[in-house]
Structure formats: structure tokens, C-alpha cells
Amino acid sequence: MKNINYFAANRAEQLNQTTDEIKINKILTQLGIMGETGTSDIIEMINLILERNRENGGNLEPYRLSDIYKMLSEKYERKYGKSSNVGAIEQRIRRTVYKALQNIASLGIEDYSNEIFQKYSTSLFDFEEVRKQMNQIKGSSMYGGKINVKKFVEGIIAWLKSDELEI
């Protein structure tokens, strides 16, 4: 009887992981960054954080991005047998998040009431930074918005837990 419960629990966890990955892919696609180089790093990063949360009873434990980057580097080394520079991982992720900011800002310029803009401009980014990016794109400012990788990642995790995001 214990084996059946174990397999049922294991299967439920696998389905949950699959559902999370589908949702992550949907969000990244809506942001227009699915084909970017750092997208797989972002997906791995979110999965790593979710895995840590599951091990800690589902609570979002405090973490430092530098620790997550280091864990990603170690995971890549184990998985692919080649080392990946922590700085390179961080840079790929930052560039991809910046691309998402640019895409959201462009959506906001075109249609302020765009559903994707409304949904993600405040949950994944500081809206002030989105406005700065919009102003730079329009040419009314020399400086664009700044990204916050932690807010971006935690925003995606919040969307994963939300019932509003349909698969």
C-alpha cells in the first residue's frame, strides 16, 4: 500500500512540474523572449527555486541570486560535463530579462490597454522602469529602464501559483 501512495505522490509531483513548465513557457512566449539565449537559464533558475521551495514545504525561502547562479553553474557542469561561468549565466539572464522589458515597453507604447502589458508590466517589473523604457523608445529620454532579475523571477513564480494563468 505504501508503494501505491509513493507512486501517486511522485506522479502528482511530476504533473505539477510539467504544468509549471508549460506555464513558464507560456509567460516567456507572451513576453516575446522564448527564443532568446538566456531563456533556458531562466527556466532552469525558476525550476531550481521551485524545487527548493518544495523541499521546504512550499514556502518561498529567501535566497541570493549569486547563490542561484552558482547552483546553476554546478548543475550545468554535472548535466553536460562542461563548466559554465557564473558571470556568463548571469549576463545571459540579465540580457533576456532586459529584452522582456523592451518588449513590454513596446507593447505599452502601442496599446496601453494591451492584456499582456497590463498583466506583466507591474508584476514582473517596476512600473517606473517600464515607463522609463517607454520614454527611451519614444525618444523623449536618453536613459531606459533598469531590470530587477529577482522581481522578474519571483513575479513568474507568483503567476505560477495564481489561478488566473490558464494553460
PDB file of C-alpha atoms in Angstrom:
ATOM      1  CA  MET A   1       0.000   0.000   0.000  1.00  0.00           C
ATOM      2  CA  LYS A   2       2.891   2.354   0.758  1.00  0.00           C
ATOM      3  CA  ASN A   3       4.255   1.862  -2.768  1.00  0.00           C
ATOM      4  CA  ILE A   4       0.965   2.969  -4.316  1.00  0.00           C
ATOM      5  CA  ASN A   5       0.917   6.135  -2.201  1.00  0.00           C
ATOM      6  CA  TYR A   6       4.538   6.852  -3.101  1.00  0.00           C
ATOM      7  CA  PHE A   7       3.870   6.413  -6.816  1.00  0.00           C
ATOM      8  CA  ALA A   8       0.706   8.520  -6.645  1.00  0.00           C
ATOM      9  CA  ALA A   9       2.563  11.300  -4.828  1.00  0.00           C
ATOM     10  CA  ASN A  10       5.501  11.063  -7.243  1.00  0.00           C
ATOM     11  CA  ARG A  11       3.145  11.185 -10.256  1.00  0.00           C
ATOM     12  CA  ALA A  12       1.331  14.213  -8.800  1.00  0.00           C
ATOM     13  CA  GLU A  13       4.681  15.983  -8.345  1.00  0.00           C
ATOM     14  CA  GLN A  14       5.678  15.181 -11.946  1.00  0.00           C
ATOM     15  CA  LEU A  15       2.357  16.544 -13.242  1.00  0.00           C
ATOM     16  CA  ASN A  16       2.837  19.665 -11.136  1.00  0.00           C
ATOM     17  CA  GLN A  17       6.338  20.180 -12.580  1.00  0.00           C
ATOM     18  CA  THR A  18       5.032  19.667 -16.114  1.00  0.00           C
ATOM     19  CA  THR A  19       2.216  22.156 -15.517  1.00  0.00           C
ATOM     20  CA  ASP A  20       4.713  24.668 -14.110  1.00  0.00           C
ATOM     21  CA  GLU A  21       6.970  24.296 -17.155  1.00  0.00           C
ATOM     22  CA  ILE A  22       4.028  24.784 -19.510  1.00  0.00           C
ATOM     23  CA  LYS A  23       3.032  27.942 -17.619  1.00  0.00           C
ATOM     24  CA  ILE A  24       6.618  29.251 -17.602  1.00  0.00           C
ATOM     25  CA  ASN A  25       6.873  28.687 -21.357  1.00  0.00           C
ATOM     26  CA  LYS A  26       3.553  30.462 -21.889  1.00  0.00           C
ATOM     27  CA  ILE A  27       4.670  33.508 -19.886  1.00  0.00           C
ATOM     28  CA  LEU A  28       8.035  33.699 -21.658  1.00  0.00           C
ATOM     29  CA  THR A  29       6.307  33.335 -25.031  1.00  0.00           C
ATOM     30  CA  GLN A  30       3.875  36.136 -24.185  1.00  0.00           C
ATOM     31  CA  LEU A  31       6.864  38.293 -23.260  1.00  0.00           C
ATOM     32  CA  GLY A  32       8.443  37.546 -26.637  1.00  0.00           C
ATOM     33  CA  ILE A  33      11.643  36.039 -25.261  1.00  0.00           C
ATOM     34  CA  MET A  34      11.129  32.324 -25.847  1.00  0.00           C
ATOM     35  CA  GLY A  35      13.921  32.076 -28.428  1.00  0.00           C
ATOM     36  CA  GLU A  36      16.456  34.199 -26.548  1.00  0.00           C
ATOM     37  CA  THR A  37      19.740  32.679 -25.373  1.00  0.00           C
ATOM     38  CA  GLY A  38      19.083  33.164 -21.650  1.00  0.00           C
ATOM     39  CA  THR A  39      15.579  31.712 -21.710  1.00  0.00           C
ATOM     40  CA  SER A  40      16.722  28.195 -20.823  1.00  0.00           C
ATOM     41  CA  ASP A  41      18.755  29.659 -17.939  1.00  0.00           C
ATOM     42  CA  ILE A  42      15.658  31.467 -16.648  1.00  0.00           C
ATOM     43  CA  ILE A  43      13.597  28.270 -16.883  1.00  0.00           C
ATOM     44  CA  GLU A  44      16.308  26.287 -15.060  1.00  0.00           C
ATOM     45  CA  MET A  45      16.574  29.042 -12.437  1.00  0.00           C
ATOM     46  CA  ILE A  46      12.832  29.043 -11.754  1.00  0.00           C
ATOM     47  CA  ASN A  47      12.746  25.240 -11.607  1.00  0.00           C
ATOM     48  CA  LEU A  48      15.654  25.272  -9.155  1.00  0.00           C
ATOM     49  CA  ILE A  49      13.874  27.790  -6.895  1.00  0.00           C
ATOM     50  CA  LEU A  50      10.603  25.828  -7.100  1.00  0.00           C
ATOM     51  CA  GLU A  51      12.450  22.612  -6.247  1.00  0.00           C
ATOM     52  CA  ARG A  52      13.999  24.262  -3.182  1.00  0.00           C
ATOM     53  CA  ASN A  53      10.558  25.546  -2.179  1.00  0.00           C
ATOM     54  CA  ARG A  54       9.012  22.064  -2.461  1.00  0.00           C
ATOM     55  CA  GLU A  55      11.782  20.690  -0.244  1.00  0.00           C
ATOM     56  CA  ASN A  56      10.958  23.385   2.331  1.00  0.00           C
ATOM     57  CA  GLY A  57       7.246  22.709   2.478  1.00  0.00           C
ATOM     58  CA  GLY A  58       6.222  25.045  -0.329  1.00  0.00           C
ATOM     59  CA  ASN A  59       7.459  28.248   1.298  1.00  0.00           C
ATOM     60  CA  LEU A  60       9.448  30.758  -0.737  1.00  0.00           C
ATOM     61  CA  GLU A  61      12.699  30.830   1.187  1.00  0.00           C
ATOM     62  CA  PRO A  62      14.990  33.850   0.985  1.00  0.00           C
ATOM     63  CA  TYR A  63      17.828  33.388  -1.475  1.00  0.00           C
ATOM     64  CA  ARG A  64      20.606  35.349  -3.109  1.00  0.00           C
ATOM     65  CA  LEU A  65      20.802  35.448  -6.874  1.00  0.00           C
ATOM     66  CA  SER A  66      24.538  34.809  -6.712  1.00  0.00           C
ATOM     67  CA  ASP A  67      23.851  31.504  -4.923  1.00  0.00           C
ATOM     68  CA  ILE A  68      21.292  30.510  -7.555  1.00  0.00           C
ATOM     69  CA  TYR A  69      23.727  31.371 -10.377  1.00  0.00           C
ATOM     70  CA  LYS A  70      26.377  29.239  -8.670  1.00  0.00           C
ATOM     71  CA  MET A  71      23.923  26.341  -8.280  1.00  0.00           C
ATOM     72  CA  LEU A  72      23.011  26.640 -11.968  1.00  0.00           C
ATOM     73  CA  SER A  73      26.676  26.532 -12.936  1.00  0.00           C
ATOM     74  CA  GLU A  74      27.200  23.386 -10.852  1.00  0.00           C
ATOM     75  CA  LYS A  75      24.061  21.797 -12.318  1.00  0.00           C
ATOM     76  CA  TYR A  76      25.261  22.502 -15.869  1.00  0.00           C
ATOM     77  CA  GLU A  77      28.655  21.012 -15.036  1.00  0.00           C
ATOM     78  CA  ARG A  78      27.033  17.815 -13.701  1.00  0.00           C
ATOM     79  CA  LYS A  79      24.469  17.616 -16.503  1.00  0.00           C
ATOM     80  CA  TYR A  80      26.626  18.493 -19.516  1.00  0.00           C
ATOM     81  CA  GLY A  81      30.126  17.780 -18.227  1.00  0.00           C
ATOM     82  CA  LYS A  82      31.451  21.237 -19.038  1.00  0.00           C
ATOM     83  CA  SER A  83      31.855  24.218 -16.792  1.00  0.00           C
ATOM     84  CA  SER A  84      29.710  27.280 -17.254  1.00  0.00           C
ATOM     85  CA  ASN A  85      30.943  30.596 -15.944  1.00  0.00           C
ATOM     86  CA  VAL A  86      28.655  32.094 -13.275  1.00  0.00           C
ATOM     87  CA  GLY A  87      29.143  35.548 -14.797  1.00  0.00           C
ATOM     88  CA  ALA A  88      28.123  34.279 -18.230  1.00  0.00           C
ATOM     89  CA  ILE A  89      24.936  32.740 -16.812  1.00  0.00           C
ATOM     90  CA  GLU A  90      24.089  35.981 -15.015  1.00  0.00           C
ATOM     91  CA  GLN A  91      24.723  38.050 -18.144  1.00  0.00           C
ATOM     92  CA  ARG A  92      22.559  35.803 -20.344  1.00  0.00           C
ATOM     93  CA  ILE A  93      19.712  36.061 -17.845  1.00  0.00           C
ATOM     94  CA  ARG A  94      20.059  39.843 -17.474  1.00  0.00           C
ATOM     95  CA  ARG A  95      20.062  40.371 -21.251  1.00  0.00           C
ATOM     96  CA  THR A  96      16.979  38.212 -21.658  1.00  0.00           C
ATOM     97  CA  VAL A  97      15.100  39.998 -18.852  1.00  0.00           C
ATOM     98  CA  TYR A  98      16.078  43.329 -20.438  1.00  0.00           C
ATOM     99  CA  LYS A  99      14.685  42.105 -23.766  1.00  0.00           C
ATOM    100  CA  ALA A 100      11.417  41.266 -21.967  1.00  0.00           C
ATOM    101  CA  LEU A 101      11.381  44.815 -20.533  1.00  0.00           C
ATOM    102  CA  GLN A 102      11.873  46.245 -24.026  1.00  0.00           C
ATOM    103  CA  ASN A 103       9.054  44.111 -25.407  1.00  0.00           C
ATOM    104  CA  ILE A 104       6.651  45.064 -22.603  1.00  0.00           C
ATOM    105  CA  ALA A 105       7.514  48.751 -23.035  1.00  0.00           C
ATOM    106  CA  SER A 106       6.887  48.493 -26.779  1.00  0.00           C
ATOM    107  CA  LEU A 107       3.519  46.865 -26.123  1.00  0.00           C
ATOM    108  CA  GLY A 108       2.659  49.688 -23.731  1.00  0.00           C
ATOM    109  CA  ILE A 109       3.512  52.310 -26.330  1.00  0.00           C
ATOM    110  CA  GLU A 110       1.363  50.611 -28.966  1.00  0.00           C
ATOM    111  CA  ASP A 111      -1.610  49.836 -26.730  1.00  0.00           C
ATOM    112  CA  TYR A 112      -1.652  50.817 -23.073  1.00  0.00           C
ATOM    113  CA  SER A 113      -4.672  48.562 -22.512  1.00  0.00           C
ATOM    114  CA  ASN A 114      -2.978  45.500 -24.042  1.00  0.00           C
ATOM    115  CA  GLU A 115      -3.762  42.492 -21.857  1.00  0.00           C
ATOM    116  CA  ILE A 116      -0.154  41.269 -21.740  1.00  0.00           C
ATOM    117  CA  PHE A 117       1.119  44.762 -20.915  1.00  0.00           C
ATOM    118  CA  GLN A 118      -1.464  45.127 -18.143  1.00  0.00           C
ATOM    119  CA  LYS A 119      -0.683  41.692 -16.767  1.00  0.00           C
ATOM    120  CA  TYR A 120       3.119  41.807 -16.676  1.00  0.00           C
ATOM    121  CA  SER A 121       4.214  45.469 -16.578  1.00  0.00           C
ATOM    122  CA  THR A 122       3.738  45.677 -12.816  1.00  0.00           C
ATOM    123  CA  SER A 123       4.077  42.051 -11.742  1.00  0.00           C
ATOM    124  CA  LEU A 124       7.440  41.337 -13.391  1.00  0.00           C
ATOM    125  CA  PHE A 125       8.942  44.835 -13.481  1.00  0.00           C
ATOM    126  CA  ASP A 126       8.893  48.072 -11.523  1.00  0.00           C
ATOM    127  CA  PHE A 127       6.390  50.139 -13.468  1.00  0.00           C
ATOM    128  CA  GLU A 128       8.583  53.231 -13.151  1.00  0.00           C
ATOM    129  CA  GLU A 129      11.298  51.353 -15.045  1.00  0.00           C
ATOM    130  CA  VAL A 130       8.792  50.304 -17.718  1.00  0.00           C
ATOM    131  CA  ARG A 131       7.820  53.981 -18.139  1.00  0.00           C
ATOM    132  CA  LYS A 132      11.493  54.963 -18.454  1.00  0.00           C
ATOM    133  CA  GLN A 133      11.961  52.306 -21.124  1.00  0.00           C
ATOM    134  CA  MET A 134       8.847  53.514 -22.955  1.00  0.00           C
ATOM    135  CA  ASN A 135      10.191  57.078 -22.900  1.00  0.00           C
ATOM    136  CA  GLN A 136      13.550  55.949 -24.265  1.00  0.00           C
ATOM    137  CA  ILE A 137      11.894  54.012 -27.085  1.00  0.00           C
ATOM    138  CA  LYS A 138       9.783  57.078 -27.952  1.00  0.00           C
ATOM    139  CA  GLY A 139      12.950  59.184 -27.955  1.00  0.00           C
ATOM    140  CA  SER A 140      11.891  61.502 -25.139  1.00  0.00           C
ATOM    141  CA  SER A 141      14.623  60.232 -22.803  1.00  0.00           C
ATOM    142  CA  MET A 142      18.216  59.140 -23.240  1.00  0.00           C
ATOM    143  CA  TYR A 143      18.002  56.606 -20.421  1.00  0.00           C
ATOM    144  CA  GLY A 144      15.978  53.421 -20.382  1.00  0.00           C
ATOM    145  CA  GLY A 145      14.613  51.366 -17.545  1.00  0.00           C
ATOM    146  CA  LYS A 146      16.615  49.108 -15.278  1.00  0.00           C
ATOM    147  CA  ILE A 147      15.832  45.490 -14.653  1.00  0.00           C
ATOM    148  CA  ASN A 148      15.434  43.594 -11.408  1.00  0.00           C
ATOM    149  CA  VAL A 149      16.050  39.888 -12.063  1.00  0.00           C
ATOM    150  CA  LYS A 150      14.759  38.840  -8.641  1.00  0.00           C
ATOM    151  CA  LYS A 151      11.453  40.702  -9.105  1.00  0.00           C
ATOM    152  CA  PHE A 152      11.124  39.187 -12.590  1.00  0.00           C
ATOM    153  CA  VAL A 153      11.701  35.616 -11.378  1.00  0.00           C
ATOM    154  CA  GLU A 154       9.518  35.988  -8.279  1.00  0.00           C
ATOM    155  CA  GLY A 155       6.806  37.550 -10.442  1.00  0.00           C
ATOM    156  CA  ILE A 156       6.808  34.495 -12.693  1.00  0.00           C
ATOM    157  CA  ILE A 157       6.666  32.226  -9.636  1.00  0.00           C
ATOM    158  CA  ALA A 158       3.689  34.233  -8.340  1.00  0.00           C
ATOM    159  CA  TRP A 159       1.957  33.778 -11.704  1.00  0.00           C
ATOM    160  CA  LEU A 160       2.604  30.029 -11.493  1.00  0.00           C
ATOM    161  CA  LYS A 161       0.779  29.909  -8.162  1.00  0.00           C
ATOM    162  CA  SER A 162      -2.034  32.111  -9.469  1.00  0.00           C
ATOM    163  CA  ASP A 163      -5.243  30.646 -10.837  1.00  0.00           C
ATOM    164  CA  GLU A 164      -5.501  33.486 -13.361  1.00  0.00           C
ATOM    165  CA  LEU A 165      -2.924  31.981 -15.722  1.00  0.00           C
ATOM    166  CA  GLU A 166      -4.563  29.335 -17.872  1.00  0.00           C
ATOM    167  CA  ILE A 167      -2.618  26.698 -19.747  1.00  0.00           C
TER     168      ILE A 167
END
